[in-house]
């Protein structure tokens, strides 16, 4: 097998592990909510620690990618990521939960930026588009994570044993992937943050990532709660599972879809699917209609992050890693506002009404994306 293909398989492994671990954590949020006896507002407050910590990870990663090869960052961040995941299941107080969630979030931000920066480097070695497939593998890891979680919930396996199994798998696979990862991919230019007038290129991409983070974060953190408390489904992972399956499947077709219809149209379609799917879930909160709604949302959100990262890699002002790190700050703000806001709105008006937040955010992709392509038509 050629070197670039080996590197692609190794990087795909990292994307898979990231999706697996994140879905493992997100799918057991209802378990933690019940264990710590939290209401929606209290859960929203605890979730605030993740965007705060991720902001630290974003700032740190911007410096790290200028000093180290991405493969080294991936090895270290994934090892700590695994330990933090296990720690989430072992803590007994809300204070300790906040601490391990902070570590989990910092590591997740560093590894995500390193993975996406390396994906753009690998893309340069291929004529056909491959970045969408990496995000598809991330979602596939998420799907298997939710499937495994569903069995754990169905058969009453403790969260400690559940998270221990995933952590051990991740540690072993990370060490193997490191051996075959792309080497010497540290960027030597465009790594310095330039303070001044906001760059329109980065600003519009940041807004797209901001609303994408609210939509994805809302689904990751609240879909299980929605199915448990609104749909009244005992096995609360069903909705999250279908959401992840349709997001994963769509991402594997993303590169071909982009060749057929292009990014401007796909942003519009994605926004409409997110809003329509969420509205279906709100208006018809029964089992099958809610599943259909979550599937539509999964298809809609599948393209936003990959497309925006591809565009970020075309920045003439920053290296790919630095551009992703900067727009990642917008994602942090979205995560800071979105999931906690849904928690507070849910506490005040009910979770079903709080989901209207996702309807509005889905529609925002349409005007923002069209403004971006209008202002950058001569630069892409």
PDB file of N, CA, C and O in Angstrom, residues 4-43:
ATOM      1  N   UNK A   4       0.838   7.421   1.168  1.00  0.00           N
ATOM      2  CA  UNK A   4      -0.268   8.347   1.409  1.00  0.00           C
ATOM      3  C   UNK A   4      -1.552   7.606   1.764  1.00  0.00           C
ATOM      4  O   UNK A   4      -2.377   8.105   2.523  1.00  0.00           O
ATOM      5  N   UNK A   5      -1.718   6.397   1.235  1.00  0.00           N
ATOM      6  CA  UNK A   5      -2.898   5.600   1.571  1.00  0.00           C
ATOM      7  C   UNK A   5      -2.815   5.074   3.000  1.00  0.00           C
ATOM      8  O   UNK A   5      -3.822   5.007   3.707  1.00  0.00           O
ATOM      9  N   UNK A   6      -1.613   4.701   3.424  1.00  0.00           N
ATOM     10  CA  UNK A   6      -1.409   4.270   4.810  1.00  0.00           C
ATOM     11  C   UNK A   6      -1.701   5.427   5.754  1.00  0.00           C
ATOM     12  O   UNK A   6      -2.367   5.263   6.786  1.00  0.00           O
ATOM     13  N   UNK A   7      -1.177   6.600   5.407  1.00  0.00           N
ATOM     14  CA  UNK A   7      -1.438   7.791   6.220  1.00  0.00           C
ATOM     15  C   UNK A   7      -2.927   8.090   6.295  1.00  0.00           C
ATOM     16  O   UNK A   7      -3.435   8.482   7.354  1.00  0.00           O
ATOM     17  N   UNK A   8      -3.631   7.903   5.185  1.00  0.00           N
ATOM     18  CA  UNK A   8      -5.076   8.169   5.154  1.00  0.00           C
ATOM     19  C   UNK A   8      -5.826   7.202   6.064  1.00  0.00           C
ATOM     20  O   UNK A   8      -6.744   7.599   6.786  1.00  0.00           O
ATOM     21  N   UNK A   9      -5.428   5.931   6.050  1.00  0.00           N
ATOM     22  CA  UNK A   9      -6.069   4.937   6.923  1.00  0.00           C
ATOM     23  C   UNK A   9      -5.821   5.276   8.390  1.00  0.00           C
ATOM     24  O   UNK A   9      -6.729   5.203   9.225  1.00  0.00           O
ATOM     25  N   UNK A  10      -4.583   5.663   8.713  1.00  0.00           N
ATOM     26  CA  UNK A  10      -4.252   6.004  10.093  1.00  0.00           C
ATOM     27  C   UNK A  10      -5.049   7.215  10.566  1.00  0.00           C
ATOM     28  O   UNK A  10      -5.586   7.222  11.681  1.00  0.00           O
ATOM     29  N   UNK A  11      -5.136   8.245   9.721  1.00  0.00           N
ATOM     30  CA  UNK A  11      -5.894   9.435  10.099  1.00  0.00           C
ATOM     31  C   UNK A  11      -7.380   9.107  10.217  1.00  0.00           C
ATOM     32  O   UNK A  11      -8.065   9.624  11.116  1.00  0.00           O
ATOM     33  N   UNK A  12      -7.874   8.243   9.347  1.00  0.00           N
ATOM     34  CA  UNK A  12      -9.274   7.808   9.457  1.00  0.00           C
ATOM     35  C   UNK A  12      -9.516   7.122  10.800  1.00  0.00           C
ATOM     36  O   UNK A  12     -10.575   7.272  11.403  1.00  0.00           O
ATOM     37  N   UNK A  13      -8.499   6.376  11.259  1.00  0.00           N
ATOM     38  CA  UNK A  13      -8.614   5.736  12.568  1.00  0.00           C
ATOM     39  C   UNK A  13      -8.773   6.750  13.687  1.00  0.00           C
ATOM     40  O   UNK A  13      -9.586   6.558  14.604  1.00  0.00           O
ATOM     41  N   UNK A  14      -8.038   7.847  13.597  1.00  0.00           N
ATOM     42  CA  UNK A  14      -8.164   8.901  14.610  1.00  0.00           C
ATOM     43  C   UNK A  14      -9.549   9.544  14.564  1.00  0.00           C
ATOM     44  O   UNK A  14     -10.156   9.807  15.615  1.00  0.00           O
ATOM     45  N   UNK A  15     -10.039   9.822  13.372  1.00  0.00           N
ATOM     46  CA  UNK A  15     -11.388  10.390  13.246  1.00  0.00           C
ATOM     47  C   UNK A  15     -12.424   9.426  13.842  1.00  0.00           C
ATOM     48  O   UNK A  15     -13.349   9.838  14.538  1.00  0.00           O
ATOM     49  N   UNK A  16     -12.262   8.139  13.563  1.00  0.00           N
ATOM     50  CA  UNK A  16     -13.184   7.130  14.087  1.00  0.00           C
ATOM     51  C   UNK A  16     -13.176   7.126  15.610  1.00  0.00           C
ATOM     52  O   UNK A  16     -14.238   7.120  16.255  1.00  0.00           O
ATOM     53  N   UNK A  17     -11.992   7.138  16.200  1.00  0.00           N
ATOM     54  CA  UNK A  17     -11.883   7.099  17.661  1.00  0.00           C
ATOM     55  C   UNK A  17     -12.478   8.349  18.301  1.00  0.00           C
ATOM     56  O   UNK A  17     -13.108   8.275  19.360  1.00  0.00           O
ATOM     57  N   UNK A  18     -12.277   9.501  17.660  1.00  0.00           N
ATOM     58  CA  UNK A  18     -12.847  10.740  18.180  1.00  0.00           C
ATOM     59  C   UNK A  18     -14.370  10.659  18.215  1.00  0.00           C
ATOM     60  O   UNK A  18     -15.002  11.011  19.224  1.00  0.00           O
ATOM     61  N   UNK A  19     -14.962  10.185  17.126  1.00  0.00           N
ATOM     62  CA  UNK A  19     -16.418  10.039  17.084  1.00  0.00           C
ATOM     63  C   UNK A  19     -16.923   9.019  18.084  1.00  0.00           C
ATOM     64  O   UNK A  19     -17.958   9.211  18.734  1.00  0.00           O
ATOM     65  N   UNK A  20     -16.183   7.911  18.225  1.00  0.00           N
ATOM     66  CA  UNK A  20     -16.563   6.851  19.161  1.00  0.00           C
ATOM     67  C   UNK A  20     -16.595   7.373  20.599  1.00  0.00           C
ATOM     68  O   UNK A  20     -17.566   7.148  21.335  1.00  0.00           O
ATOM     69  N   UNK A  21     -15.542   8.071  20.993  1.00  0.00           N
ATOM     70  CA  UNK A  21     -15.455   8.568  22.378  1.00  0.00           C
ATOM     71  C   UNK A  21     -16.488   9.655  22.650  1.00  0.00           C
ATOM     72  O   UNK A  21     -17.120   9.671  23.718  1.00  0.00           O
ATOM     73  N   UNK A  22     -16.636  10.569  21.691  1.00  0.00           N
ATOM     74  CA  UNK A  22     -17.592  11.650  21.920  1.00  0.00           C
ATOM     75  C   UNK A  22     -19.013  11.106  22.026  1.00  0.00           C
ATOM     76  O   UNK A  22     -19.782  11.517  22.900  1.00  0.00           O
ATOM     77  N   UNK A  23     -19.384  10.188  21.138  1.00  0.00           N
ATOM     78  CA  UNK A  23     -20.728   9.622  21.185  1.00  0.00           C
ATOM     79  C   UNK A  23     -20.948   8.821  22.460  1.00  0.00           C
ATOM     80  O   UNK A  23     -22.059   8.785  23.003  1.00  0.00           O
ATOM     81  N   UNK A  24     -19.902   8.179  22.940  1.00  0.00           N
ATOM     82  CA  UNK A  24     -20.004   7.428  24.194  1.00  0.00           C
ATOM     83  C   UNK A  24     -20.376   8.362  25.336  1.00  0.00           C
ATOM     84  O   UNK A  24     -21.273   8.061  26.134  1.00  0.00           O
ATOM     85  N   UNK A  25     -19.689   9.489  25.428  1.00  0.00           N
ATOM     86  CA  UNK A  25     -19.990  10.465  26.469  1.00  0.00           C
ATOM     87  C   UNK A  25     -21.393  11.043  26.279  1.00  0.00           C
ATOM     88  O   UNK A  25     -22.199  11.066  27.212  1.00  0.00           O
ATOM     89  N   UNK A  26     -21.691  11.518  25.069  1.00  0.00           N
ATOM     90  CA  UNK A  26     -22.955  12.222  24.835  1.00  0.00           C
ATOM     91  C   UNK A  26     -24.163  11.316  25.044  1.00  0.00           C
ATOM     92  O   UNK A  26     -25.206  11.756  25.560  1.00  0.00           O
ATOM     93  N   UNK A  27     -24.044  10.057  24.656  1.00  0.00           N
ATOM     94  CA  UNK A  27     -25.187   9.152  24.766  1.00  0.00           C
ATOM     95  C   UNK A  27     -25.505   8.779  26.208  1.00  0.00           C
ATOM     96  O   UNK A  27     -26.613   8.324  26.504  1.00  0.00           O
ATOM     97  N   UNK A  28     -24.546   8.986  27.125  1.00  0.00           N
ATOM     98  CA  UNK A  28     -24.806   8.654  28.528  1.00  0.00           C
ATOM     99  C   UNK A  28     -25.065   9.889  29.387  1.00  0.00           C
ATOM    100  O   UNK A  28     -25.089   9.788  30.627  1.00  0.00           O
ATOM    101  N   UNK A  29     -25.279  11.039  28.765  1.00  0.00           N
ATOM    102  CA  UNK A  29     -25.621  12.242  29.530  1.00  0.00           C
ATOM    103  C   UNK A  29     -26.875  12.024  30.383  1.00  0.00           C
ATOM    104  O   UNK A  29     -26.905  12.433  31.552  1.00  0.00           O
ATOM    105  N   UNK A  30     -27.940  11.392  29.846  1.00  0.00           N
ATOM    106  CA  UNK A  30     -29.107  11.133  30.708  1.00  0.00           C
ATOM    107  C   UNK A  30     -28.765  10.300  31.947  1.00  0.00           C
ATOM    108  O   UNK A  30     -29.350  10.498  33.019  1.00  0.00           O
ATOM    109  N   UNK A  31     -27.807   9.362  31.807  1.00  0.00           N
ATOM    110  CA  UNK A  31     -27.385   8.550  32.950  1.00  0.00           C
ATOM    111  C   UNK A  31     -26.743   9.437  34.021  1.00  0.00           C
ATOM    112  O   UNK A  31     -27.043   9.313  35.220  1.00  0.00           O
ATOM    113  N   UNK A  32     -25.866  10.332  33.582  1.00  0.00           N
ATOM    114  CA  UNK A  32     -25.196  11.235  34.524  1.00  0.00           C
ATOM    115  C   UNK A  32     -26.181  12.224  35.133  1.00  0.00           C
ATOM    116  O   UNK A  32     -26.081  12.560  36.323  1.00  0.00           O
ATOM    117  N   UNK A  33     -27.136  12.682  34.320  1.00  0.00           N
ATOM    118  CA  UNK A  33     -28.153  13.606  34.835  1.00  0.00           C
ATOM    119  C   UNK A  33     -28.940  12.953  35.976  1.00  0.00           C
ATOM    120  O   UNK A  33     -29.195  13.580  37.008  1.00  0.00           O
ATOM    121  N   UNK A  34     -29.313  11.692  35.773  1.00  0.00           N
ATOM    122  CA  UNK A  34     -30.069  10.984  36.805  1.00  0.00           C
ATOM    123  C   UNK A  34     -29.199  10.696  38.025  1.00  0.00           C
ATOM    124  O   UNK A  34     -29.642  10.835  39.171  1.00  0.00           O
ATOM    125  N   UNK A  35     -27.933  10.318  37.797  1.00  0.00           N
ATOM    126  CA  UNK A  35     -27.044   9.970  38.903  1.00  0.00           C
ATOM    127  C   UNK A  35     -26.806  11.161  39.829  1.00  0.00           C
ATOM    128  O   UNK A  35     -26.827  11.035  41.055  1.00  0.00           O
ATOM    129  N   UNK A  36     -26.590  12.349  39.228  1.00  0.00           N
ATOM    130  CA  UNK A  36     -26.330  13.547  40.028  1.00  0.00           C
ATOM    131  C   UNK A  36     -27.610  14.321  40.360  1.00  0.00           C
ATOM    132  O   UNK A  36     -27.550  15.382  40.976  1.00  0.00           O
ATOM    133  N   UNK A  37     -28.766  13.774  39.941  1.00  0.00           N
ATOM    134  CA  UNK A  37     -30.076  14.358  40.256  1.00  0.00           C
ATOM    135  C   UNK A  37     -30.148  15.833  39.817  1.00  0.00           C
ATOM    136  O   UNK A  37     -30.479  16.724  40.610  1.00  0.00           O
ATOM    137  N   UNK A  38     -29.852  16.075  38.535  1.00  0.00           N
ATOM    138  CA  UNK A  38     -29.806  17.434  37.999  1.00  0.00           C
ATOM    139  C   UNK A  38     -31.100  17.765  37.261  1.00  0.00           C
ATOM    140  O   UNK A  38     -31.660  16.913  36.567  1.00  0.00           O
ATOM    141  N   UNK A  39     -31.575  19.015  37.392  1.00  0.00           N
ATOM    142  CA  UNK A  39     -32.650  19.458  36.511  1.00  0.00           C
ATOM    143  C   UNK A  39     -32.019  20.007  35.234  1.00  0.00           C
ATOM    144  O   UNK A  39     -30.798  20.082  35.108  1.00  0.00           O
ATOM    145  N   UNK A  40     -32.858  20.422  34.254  1.00  0.00           N
ATOM    146  CA  UNK A  40     -32.322  20.851  32.965  1.00  0.00           C
ATOM    147  C   UNK A  40     -31.414  22.067  33.097  1.00  0.00           C
ATOM    148  O   UNK A  40     -30.386  22.173  32.418  1.00  0.00           O
ATOM    149  N   UNK A  41     -31.766  23.016  33.947  1.00  0.00           N
ATOM    150  CA  UNK A  41     -30.951  24.210  34.121  1.00  0.00           C
ATOM    151  C   UNK A  41     -29.600  23.865  34.751  1.00  0.00           C
ATOM    152  O   UNK A  41     -28.558  24.399  34.349  1.00  0.00           O
ATOM    153  N   UNK A  42     -29.602  22.969  35.739  1.00  0.00           N
ATOM    154  CA  UNK A  42     -28.349  22.563  36.384  1.00  0.00           C
ATOM    155  C   UNK A  42     -27.449  21.815  35.400  1.00  0.00           C
ATOM    156  O   UNK A  42     -26.235  22.025  35.375  1.00  0.00           O
ATOM    157  N   UNK A  43     -28.061  20.944  34.582  1.00  0.00           N
ATOM    158  CA  UNK A  43     -27.282  20.237  33.567  1.00  0.00           C
ATOM    159  C   UNK A  43     -26.693  21.228  32.570  1.00  0.00           C
ATOM    160  O   UNK A  43     -25.525  21.120  32.184  1.00  0.00           O
TER     161      UNK A  43
END
